[in-house]
Each structure stands twice: as structure tokens, then as C-alpha cells.
């Protein structure tokens, strides 16, 4: 039986290797050849999303520029620290978070549940970003039916994802200078565009709103909806880092995209939103640049959506391989993810943006916190369980109560908090509350179970370089 499982694993790894993405297994050490600059460049696909403009604009117009800026600093620090640790674990092991979760306290069936929810989040974000693009083009070309734009741009990301990580690297590398030109042009034009607000942008505060208090907490709540996602995302690309770049690459991948996401793009969203009095970048970028704004929006949304579809395809591959032993290949799941995003766009998922971000923030933040607590405290400090991450099914239990229990309990209580049953403070900080709780529960459950659910059988082929703890 064990020999049969090993043969299946070899077949899966070969299949992944042929597609150059390793969606079902770790990246072999001799295939981790990408420099930290290239990997960081790929993660810039998410960092340059116009969605961060919208976040900054909405927060500034509703809660004041100062509160929006303070929440951005919070997001950079928290997401940067989590992202750096997760990128390091991924680069060290050659695994993304779906595979890390298997040996990081969840078991191979428990980890598959996180994979499905993770994939659904990326598909939803693909739909959100696609709708911003459709809004920009429809503003300039109102005669084109919106439904046809949703179908066309939803389908366009499928061929752009066909050849995996190498194709993404080339796409992001060559489109980044064009993005920079458009961005600086938009900033320049906005400087000479009369502002609807007479004072300094930094001093803007809606009537009845003050710095700090409930307004700041509400801004932080919006950021919490993204922090877990941007931190976890780093693992999909950091696993290709060459060993000599792991330390500096992990910090770069962990922090540089976050600084750009929340600081640069979010800050510009504050600037544009306050000066132009408009929260939707799909509208104000076209106001500033005309047809150029439409092209700019198209470029940025395609850059982010190819990474959304890539990450969702990896997660779907993991889920269906684990649960149903169905392994049609990552490209099949690229088509499924793209089609699902189109369906969500046609159903106007953006109408439920606040709800989606609140509850996905609770789950993803908790997941990231549990993985980090398992690596840094359970494995490294307490020396409970293996000193490495194991992803092969033949060595794992189906379920590990450590990660599964911590995630389910913290997410459930975080959801209760988000619904307002624990008071207004915890309602605004529900995702952070659930993350802290997940980390504590991971440690407590590991101690109570004495780590006996991490490995069903101990492998004999783990190399010293794969060890997380000494």
C-alpha cells in the first residue's frame, strides 16, 4: 500500500514538473533557481492593483485621511512580519501554504479545507478586480454591454496563466515600466487638476469624524480583510527562491509588496479620492487620463488577476487531489477559476464587498497566525512534533486537531465578534482578535496532544536543509 502511494506521489510530482509549477508537491531544491528580485517582481502583480486605490479612497472619504494613513502603517507592519515569516518557511521547504499546512498542524485532509477557502478568496478578488476594470472601460465606452466586458476580461487571464511561474515573471517584468509611466502621469495630471477640497489632503476629515476611536478601528477592520491574504500569497512564489537568497529574499517578498500595497497605492488612493471627491478608481483614473486611464486600469487589473488565478489554481489542485484524488493538472483549474470569476462578476459580487472582506479576513488572518505559531513556537521553541514540514500523504494523518481545532474555534469566535455580539471594539478588530486566538490555541493544542498527530510514519529522506528547527 505504501509503495503504491509513493508511486502515485512520483507521478504527481512528475506531472507538476512538466507544467513547471509543482502544484501537488514541493519544488525540488535543484529547481529553486529564481533570484529574489524576480520573485519580488512577480508579487508586485498584487501590489500594483488599483483595488488598493479604492481602499485608500473609500477610507479617506468615509473616515478621514489621517485614520486611513494610520491604518495603512498598521497593515504594512503586521502583513510585512507575517509575510516575511511565511515566505521564509516557503523558501526553506519549497512548499506553498497549502502544502505547509499539511505538516503545519492540519493533516492532509484538514489542509485541503483551507485550500478550498483560500482558492475561493482569490477567485472573489479576481472578480472584484475585474469589475473595476469593467467599470473603467464602460465609463469610456458606454455602448459596450457590461456583461460582454465581464466575460471577455474574465476569460483573458486564462491564456496569460497557461505556462505557469515563468510566464508570470515575464509578464510582470515587462509590464512594470509601462505601469510606472501611467502612474506618474496620473499623479502629474492630478496635481494640475483643481481639487474639490480646499485644505491639505492630510487634514481632510468628514463632518463629525475625529482621528482615532471608532473611525480608526473601522479603517483597521477594512485592512484586516486583506492582511492575511497578502501575507499568505507570498508562499506561492517564495518557494522558487534559490537557497542563497532565502534570508534577504524573504524580507523583500514579505515587506516590499506590503509597503507598495498599503503605503504607495493606498496613499495615492487617499490623494486621488480626497482631491477628486470620488471613491471609485475605475471612474477617476479615466477622468484624469481619458483613454489612457482605461489602458492603465486594464494593465493593472490584468497584472493582479493573473496572480489571483495562479494562486487559486494551485489551491484547487491541492484540494481535489487530497479529497477526490482528481489530478487533471493546474491548467484545468486555471479554466475553472477563470470561469468562476466570470460568474461572480456577472452576479455583481462587488455589492457584497464589505461582508466578504470581513469574514475572509477572520479566516485568512487566523490561518496565517496558526502557521506562524506552529513554526516559531511549537516546532522551534517547544520542540513538539517534527522539525520540518512534511506534505506527503503517506506520512501524515488525515486530521491534526492542532491546526484544525485552532482555526475552527478562532474563526467561529471571530465571526461572532464580527457580527457585533462581543461589543463594538471586537467587532472592528475581529480578524486580529481571531488571529491572536488562533496562535494561542495552536500552542495549547500542540502541548495537550503532545504532537502525536503530526506524523503517522517518520520519513527517512528529510535533508538537513529542510529543517525549520534545530
Coordinates of C-alpha atoms in Angstrom, one line a residue:
X1 CA 0.0 0.0 0.0
X2 CA 2.8 2.4 1.0
X3 CA 4.6 1.6 -2.3
X4 CA 1.5 2.3 -4.3
X5 CA 1.1 5.7 -2.5
X6 CA 4.8 6.5 -3.2
X7 CA 4.3 5.7 -6.9
X8 CA 1.2 8.0 -7.0
X9 CA 3.3 10.7 -5.4
X10 CA 6.1 10.3 -8.0
X11 CA 3.5 10.5 -10.8
X12 CA 2.0 13.7 -9.3
X13 CA 5.4 15.3 -8.9
X14 CA 6.3 14.5 -12.5
X15 CA 3.1 15.9 -13.7
X16 CA 3.7 19.1 -11.7
X17 CA 7.2 19.3 -13.0
X18 CA 6.0 19.1 -16.6
X19 CA 3.8 22.1 -16.0
X20 CA 6.7 23.9 -14.2
X21 CA 4.5 24.8 -11.2
X22 CA 4.7 21.9 -8.7
X23 CA 1.1 22.4 -7.6
X24 CA 1.0 19.0 -5.9
X25 CA 4.4 18.7 -4.3
X26 CA 7.4 20.7 -3.1
X27 CA 9.7 22.4 -5.5
X28 CA 12.9 20.3 -5.7
X29 CA 16.0 22.1 -4.5
X30 CA 17.6 22.0 -7.9
X31 CA 14.6 23.8 -9.3
X32 CA 14.7 26.6 -6.8
X33 CA 16.7 28.9 -9.1
X34 CA 14.9 32.2 -9.1
X35 CA 16.6 35.3 -7.6
X36 CA 14.9 37.4 -5.0
X37 CA 14.4 40.3 -7.4
X38 CA 12.5 38.2 -9.9
X39 CA 10.3 36.7 -7.2
X40 CA 9.6 40.1 -5.6
X41 CA 8.8 41.4 -9.1
X42 CA 6.1 38.7 -9.5
X43 CA 4.5 39.6 -6.2
X44 CA 4.3 43.2 -7.5
X45 CA 1.4 42.0 -9.6
X46 CA -0.8 42.2 -6.5
X47 CA 1.0 45.2 -5.1
X48 CA 0.0 47.4 -8.1
X49 CA -3.7 46.6 -8.1
X50 CA -6.0 49.6 -8.4
X51 CA -8.1 47.9 -5.7
X52 CA -5.7 49.5 -3.2
X53 CA -6.5 52.9 -4.7
X54 CA -10.1 52.1 -3.9
X55 CA -9.4 51.1 -0.3
X56 CA -7.5 54.3 0.3
X57 CA -10.1 56.5 -1.3
X58 CA -13.1 54.8 0.5
X59 CA -11.4 55.0 3.9
X60 CA -10.3 58.6 3.5
X61 CA -13.7 59.9 2.3
X62 CA -15.6 58.0 5.0
X63 CA -13.3 58.1 8.0
X64 CA -10.7 60.8 7.2
X65 CA -7.2 60.8 5.7
X66 CA -5.3 60.6 9.0
X67 CA -7.2 57.5 10.0
X68 CA -6.6 55.9 6.6
X69 CA -2.9 56.6 6.9
X70 CA -2.6 55.2 10.4
X71 CA -4.4 52.0 9.4
X72 CA -2.0 51.7 6.4
X73 CA 1.0 51.8 8.7
X74 CA -0.6 49.1 10.9
X75 CA -1.2 46.9 7.8
X76 CA 2.4 47.3 6.5
X77 CA 3.8 46.2 9.8
X78 CA 1.5 43.2 10.5
X79 CA 1.3 41.9 6.9
X80 CA 5.1 42.5 6.5
X81 CA 6.0 40.5 9.5
X82 CA 3.6 37.6 8.7
X83 CA 4.6 37.7 5.0
X84 CA 8.3 37.6 5.8
X85 CA 8.0 34.5 8.1
X86 CA 5.7 32.7 5.7
X87 CA 8.0 33.5 2.7
X88 CA 11.0 32.1 4.7
X89 CA 9.1 28.9 5.6
X90 CA 8.1 28.5 2.0
X91 CA 11.6 29.2 0.5
X92 CA 13.2 26.9 3.1
X93 CA 10.8 24.0 2.4
X94 CA 9.9 24.6 -1.3
X95 CA 6.2 24.5 -0.4
X96 CA 3.3 26.9 -0.6
X97 CA 0.9 27.4 2.3
X98 CA -1.4 24.7 1.1
X99 CA 1.4 22.1 1.4
X100 CA 2.9 23.8 4.5
X101 CA -0.5 23.4 6.3
X102 CA -0.4 19.6 5.9
X103 CA 2.6 19.2 8.2
X104 CA 2.0 22.5 10.0
X105 CA -0.8 21.3 12.3
X106 CA -3.7 20.4 9.9
X107 CA -3.1 17.0 8.4
X108 CA -3.6 16.3 4.7
X109 CA -7.4 16.4 4.7
X110 CA -7.6 19.3 7.2
X111 CA -5.2 21.3 5.0
X112 CA -7.4 20.6 2.0
X113 CA -10.2 22.6 3.6
X114 CA -8.0 25.6 3.9
X115 CA -7.0 25.2 0.3
X116 CA -10.6 25.4 -0.9
X117 CA -11.4 28.5 1.1
X118 CA -8.1 30.0 0.0
X119 CA -8.9 29.4 -3.6
X120 CA -12.4 30.9 -3.3
X121 CA -10.9 34.1 -1.9
X122 CA -8.6 34.5 -4.8
X123 CA -11.5 33.9 -7.2
X124 CA -13.5 36.5 -5.4
X125 CA -10.7 39.0 -5.6
X126 CA -10.3 38.3 -9.3
X127 CA -14.0 39.2 -9.7
X128 CA -13.6 42.4 -7.6
X129 CA -10.6 43.5 -9.7
X130 CA -12.3 42.6 -12.9
X131 CA -15.3 44.7 -12.1
X132 CA -13.1 47.7 -11.5
X133 CA -11.7 47.2 -15.0
X134 CA -15.1 46.8 -16.5
X135 CA -16.3 50.0 -14.8
X136 CA -13.3 51.9 -16.3
X137 CA -13.9 50.7 -19.8
X138 CA -17.7 51.1 -19.6
X139 CA -17.2 54.7 -18.4
X140 CA -15.3 55.5 -21.6
X141 CA -17.2 53.2 -23.9
X142 CA -20.8 53.1 -22.5
X143 CA -22.2 51.5 -25.7
X144 CA -20.4 48.2 -25.0
X145 CA -22.6 45.9 -22.8
X146 CA -21.1 45.4 -19.4
X147 CA -21.8 41.6 -19.5
X148 CA -19.7 41.2 -22.6
X149 CA -16.8 43.1 -20.9
X150 CA -17.1 40.9 -17.8
X151 CA -16.9 37.7 -20.0
X152 CA -14.0 39.0 -22.2
X153 CA -11.7 40.2 -19.4
X154 CA -12.6 37.3 -17.1
X155 CA -11.5 34.9 -19.9
X156 CA -8.4 36.9 -20.9
X157 CA -6.5 35.9 -17.7
X158 CA -6.7 32.2 -18.6
X159 CA -4.2 32.1 -21.5
X160 CA -2.0 34.5 -19.6
X161 CA -1.7 31.9 -16.9
X162 CA -1.1 28.9 -19.1
X163 CA 2.6 28.4 -18.8
X164 CA 3.0 29.0 -15.0
X165 CA 5.6 30.8 -13.0
X166 CA 8.0 31.7 -15.9
X167 CA 5.2 33.3 -17.9
X168 CA 4.1 35.3 -14.9
X169 CA 7.7 36.5 -14.3
X170 CA 7.9 37.8 -17.9
X171 CA 4.5 39.4 -17.9
X172 CA 5.1 41.3 -14.6
X173 CA 8.7 42.3 -15.6
X174 CA 7.8 43.8 -18.9
X175 CA 4.6 45.5 -17.8
X176 CA 6.0 47.1 -14.7
X177 CA 7.7 50.0 -16.6
X178 CA 4.5 50.7 -18.5
X179 CA 2.6 50.7 -15.2
X180 CA 5.1 53.2 -13.8
X181 CA 4.7 55.6 -16.7
X182 CA 1.0 55.6 -16.4
X183 CA 1.1 56.0 -12.6
X184 CA 3.4 59.1 -12.7
X185 CA 1.3 60.6 -15.5
X186 CA -1.8 60.2 -13.4
X187 CA -0.1 61.8 -10.4
X188 CA 1.2 64.7 -12.6
X189 CA -2.2 65.4 -14.1
X190 CA -3.9 65.3 -10.7
X191 CA -1.5 67.9 -9.3
X192 CA -2.8 70.3 -12.0
X193 CA -6.4 69.3 -11.6
X194 CA -8.4 71.6 -9.3
X195 CA -9.1 69.9 -6.0
X196 CA -12.6 69.7 -4.7
X197 CA -11.2 70.0 -1.2
X198 CA -9.6 73.4 -0.3
X199 CA -7.3 72.3 2.5
X200 CA -4.4 69.8 2.7
X201 CA -5.3 66.3 1.7
X202 CA -3.8 65.0 5.0
X203 CA -6.1 67.3 7.0
X204 CA -9.3 66.0 5.3
X205 CA -11.9 64.7 7.8
X206 CA -15.6 64.2 7.1
X207 CA -18.1 66.1 9.3
X208 CA -18.4 64.6 12.8
X209 CA -15.4 62.3 12.4
X210 CA -12.2 62.6 14.5
X211 CA -8.8 60.9 14.4
X212 CA -8.7 57.7 16.3
X213 CA -11.5 55.9 18.1
X214 CA -14.2 54.1 16.1
X215 CA -13.2 55.7 12.8
X216 CA -9.6 54.3 13.1
X217 CA -10.9 50.9 14.2
X218 CA -13.2 50.7 11.1
X219 CA -10.3 51.5 8.9
X220 CA -8.2 48.8 10.6
X221 CA -11.1 46.4 10.1
X222 CA -11.0 47.0 6.4
X223 CA -7.2 46.5 6.3
X224 CA -7.6 43.2 8.3
X225 CA -9.7 41.8 5.4
X226 CA -6.5 41.9 3.3
X227 CA -3.6 41.3 5.7
X228 CA -4.0 37.6 5.9
X229 CA -4.3 37.2 2.1
X230 CA -1.3 39.3 1.2
X231 CA 0.8 37.6 3.8
X232 CA -0.2 34.1 2.7
X233 CA 0.2 34.9 -1.0
X234 CA 4.0 35.2 -0.7
X235 CA 4.4 31.5 -0.3
X236 CA 3.2 30.7 -3.8
X237 CA 6.2 32.4 -5.3
X238 CA 8.9 32.3 -2.5
X239 CA 9.1 28.5 -2.9
X240 CA 11.1 29.1 -6.1
X241 CA 13.8 31.2 -4.4
X242 CA 17.3 29.9 -4.8
X243 CA 18.8 28.9 -1.4
X244 CA 21.4 31.7 -1.3
X245 CA 18.6 34.3 -1.5
X246 CA 16.4 32.9 1.2
X247 CA 17.1 35.4 4.0
X248 CA 17.2 38.7 2.1
X249 CA 14.5 37.4 -0.3
X250 CA 12.1 36.5 2.5
X251 CA 12.3 40.1 3.9
X252 CA 12.0 41.6 0.4
X253 CA 9.0 39.4 -0.5
X254 CA 7.4 40.0 2.9
X255 CA 7.8 43.7 3.1
X256 CA 8.3 45.4 -0.3
X257 CA 4.9 44.4 -1.8
X258 CA 3.1 45.4 1.5
X259 CA 4.8 48.8 1.5
X260 CA 3.6 49.4 -2.0
X261 CA 0.1 47.9 -1.5
X262 CA -0.9 49.8 1.6
X263 CA 1.6 52.7 1.6
X264 CA 2.1 53.8 -2.0
X265 CA -1.1 52.6 -3.7
X266 CA -3.3 53.1 -0.6
X267 CA -1.7 56.6 -0.1
X268 CA -2.3 57.6 -3.7
X269 CA -5.9 56.4 -3.3
X270 CA -6.2 58.8 -0.4
X271 CA -4.8 61.6 -2.5
X272 CA -7.0 60.9 -5.5
X273 CA -10.1 60.3 -3.5
X274 CA -9.9 63.5 -1.4
X275 CA -8.9 65.8 -4.3
X276 CA -11.4 64.4 -6.8
X277 CA -14.2 63.5 -4.3
X278 CA -14.7 60.1 -5.9
X279 CA -14.0 56.7 -4.3
X280 CA -14.0 54.5 -7.5
X281 CA -10.6 54.5 -9.3
X282 CA -12.3 53.0 -12.3
X283 CA -14.0 56.4 -12.6
X284 CA -11.4 58.9 -11.5
X285 CA -8.4 57.4 -13.4
X286 CA -10.4 57.7 -16.6
X287 CA -11.3 61.3 -15.6
X288 CA -7.6 62.1 -15.3
X289 CA -6.2 60.2 -18.3
X290 CA -9.1 59.7 -20.6
X291 CA -8.4 56.7 -22.9
X292 CA -5.0 56.4 -21.2
X293 CA -6.8 55.8 -17.9
X294 CA -8.7 52.9 -19.4
X295 CA -5.5 51.4 -20.7
X296 CA -3.8 52.0 -17.3
X297 CA -6.7 50.3 -15.5
X298 CA -6.6 47.4 -17.9
X299 CA -2.9 46.9 -17.4
X300 CA -3.1 46.9 -13.5
X301 CA -6.1 44.7 -13.3
X302 CA -4.6 42.1 -15.6
X303 CA -1.3 42.1 -13.6
X304 CA -3.2 41.4 -10.4
X305 CA -5.7 38.9 -11.9
X306 CA -3.1 36.6 -13.4
X307 CA -1.6 36.2 -9.8
X308 CA -5.1 35.7 -8.4
X309 CA -5.9 32.9 -10.9
X310 CA -2.4 31.4 -10.5
X311 CA -2.8 31.1 -6.7
X312 CA -6.4 29.8 -6.9
X313 CA -5.4 27.1 -9.4
X314 CA -2.7 25.8 -7.1
X315 CA -5.2 25.7 -4.2
X316 CA -7.9 23.9 -6.2
X317 CA -5.3 21.4 -7.4
X318 CA -4.4 20.6 -3.8
X319 CA -8.0 20.3 -2.7
X320 CA -9.2 17.9 -5.4
X321 CA -6.0 15.8 -5.3
X322 CA -6.4 15.4 -1.5
X323 CA -10.1 14.8 -1.3
X324 CA -11.0 13.1 -4.6
X325 CA -7.6 12.0 -6.0
X326 CA -8.6 14.0 -9.1
X327 CA -5.5 15.4 -10.8
X328 CA -6.3 16.9 -14.2
X329 CA -3.4 19.4 -13.9
X330 CA -3.2 23.0 -12.9
X331 CA -4.3 24.3 -16.3
X332 CA -7.6 22.7 -15.9
X333 CA -8.1 24.6 -12.6
X334 CA -7.0 27.8 -14.3
X335 CA -10.0 27.4 -16.6
X336 CA -12.3 26.6 -13.6
X337 CA -11.1 29.6 -11.6
X338 CA -11.4 31.9 -14.5
X339 CA -14.9 30.7 -15.3
X340 CA -15.9 31.0 -11.6
X341 CA -14.6 34.6 -11.5
X342 CA -16.7 35.5 -14.6
X343 CA -19.8 34.0 -12.9
X344 CA -19.2 36.2 -9.8
X345 CA -18.7 39.3 -11.9
X346 CA -22.0 38.6 -13.7
X347 CA -23.6 38.2 -10.3
X348 CA -22.2 41.6 -9.1
X349 CA -20.2 40.2 -6.2
X350 CA -18.9 43.8 -5.5
X351 CA -22.3 44.5 -3.9
X352 CA -21.2 42.3 -1.0
X353 CA -17.6 43.6 -0.7
X354 CA -17.8 44.7 3.0
X355 CA -19.2 41.4 4.1
X356 CA -16.8 39.3 2.1
X357 CA -13.8 41.2 3.3
X358 CA -14.8 41.0 6.9
X359 CA -15.3 37.2 7.0
X360 CA -12.4 36.3 4.8
X361 CA -10.2 38.5 6.9
X362 CA -11.2 36.5 10.0
X363 CA -10.4 33.1 8.3
X364 CA -7.2 34.0 6.5
X365 CA -5.6 36.1 9.3
X366 CA -6.3 33.1 11.7
X367 CA -4.8 30.6 9.2
X368 CA -1.6 32.7 8.8
X369 CA -1.2 33.2 12.6
X370 CA -1.7 29.4 13.2
X371 CA 1.0 28.5 10.7
X372 CA 3.5 31.1 12.1
X373 CA 2.8 29.9 15.7
X374 CA 3.3 26.3 14.7
X375 CA 6.7 27.1 13.1
X376 CA 8.1 29.6 15.5
X377 CA 6.7 28.3 18.9
X378 CA 5.6 24.7 18.5
X379 CA 8.4 23.4 16.3
X380 CA 11.2 25.8 17.1
X381 CA 10.8 26.7 20.8
X382 CA 8.7 23.8 22.3
X383 CA 10.3 21.1 20.1
X384 CA 6.9 19.5 19.6
X385 CA 6.4 17.4 16.5
X386 CA 8.8 17.2 13.6
X387 CA 11.4 19.9 13.0
X388 CA 10.3 20.2 9.4
X389 CA 7.2 20.4 7.2
X390 CA 6.1 17.2 5.7
X391 CA 3.5 17.2 2.9
X392 CA 3.3 13.6 1.6
X393 CA 0.1 11.8 2.4
X394 CA 1.7 8.5 3.3
X395 CA 3.4 10.1 6.3
X396 CA 0.6 12.2 7.6
X397 CA -2.7 11.7 9.5
X398 CA -5.8 12.9 7.7
X399 CA -6.6 15.4 10.5
X400 CA -4.4 17.1 13.1
X401 CA -6.5 18.7 15.9
X402 CA -3.8 21.3 16.5
X403 CA -4.3 23.4 13.4
X404 CA -7.8 22.4 12.5
X405 CA -9.1 23.0 16.1
X406 CA -7.3 26.3 16.4
X407 CA -8.6 27.5 13.0
X408 CA -12.2 26.4 13.5
X409 CA -12.5 27.8 17.1
X410 CA -10.8 31.1 16.4
X411 CA -12.7 31.6 13.1
X412 CA -16.1 30.8 14.8
X413 CA -15.4 33.2 17.7
X414 CA -14.0 35.8 15.3
X415 CA -17.2 35.6 13.2
X416 CA -19.3 36.0 16.3
X417 CA -17.2 39.1 17.1
X418 CA -17.5 40.5 13.6
X419 CA -21.3 40.2 13.9
X420 CA -21.2 42.5 16.9
X421 CA -22.1 40.1 19.6
X422 CA -18.9 40.9 21.6
X423 CA -19.1 44.6 21.5
X424 CA -18.1 47.3 19.1
X425 CA -14.3 47.1 19.8
X426 CA -14.0 43.4 19.0
X427 CA -16.4 43.9 16.1
X428 CA -13.9 46.3 14.5
X429 CA -10.9 44.1 15.4
X430 CA -12.5 40.7 14.8
X431 CA -9.8 39.5 12.4
X432 CA -6.9 40.5 14.6
X433 CA -8.7 39.0 17.6
X434 CA -9.2 35.7 15.8
X435 CA -5.6 35.7 14.7
X436 CA -4.2 36.1 18.3
X437 CA -6.7 33.4 19.4
X438 CA -5.6 31.0 16.6
X439 CA -1.9 31.4 17.6
X440 CA -2.6 30.7 21.3
X441 CA -4.9 27.8 20.6
X442 CA -2.3 26.3 18.2
X443 CA 0.3 26.3 21.0
X444 CA -2.1 25.0 23.7
X445 CA -3.5 22.2 21.5
X446 CA 0.1 21.1 20.4
X447 CA 1.0 20.8 24.1
X448 CA -2.2 18.9 25.0
X449 CA -1.8 16.4 22.1
X450 CA 2.0 16.2 22.6
X451 CA 2.4 16.4 18.9
X452 CA 1.4 12.9 18.2
X453 CA -0.9 13.8 15.2
X454 CA 1.8 15.4 13.1
X455 CA 3.3 12.3 11.6
X456 CA 1.8 8.8 11.1
X457 CA 5.1 7.5 9.9
X458 CA 8.5 9.1 10.0
X459 CA 10.3 9.6 6.6
X460 CA 13.9 8.8 6.3
X461 CA 14.8 11.1 3.4
X462 CA 14.5 14.5 5.0
X463 CA 17.6 16.6 4.5
X464 CA 19.3 18.9 7.0
X465 CA 18.5 21.9 4.7
X466 CA 14.8 21.2 5.1
X467 CA 14.8 21.6 8.9
X468 CA 12.9 24.6 10.3
X469 CA 14.0 24.0 13.9
X470 CA 17.5 23.0 15.1

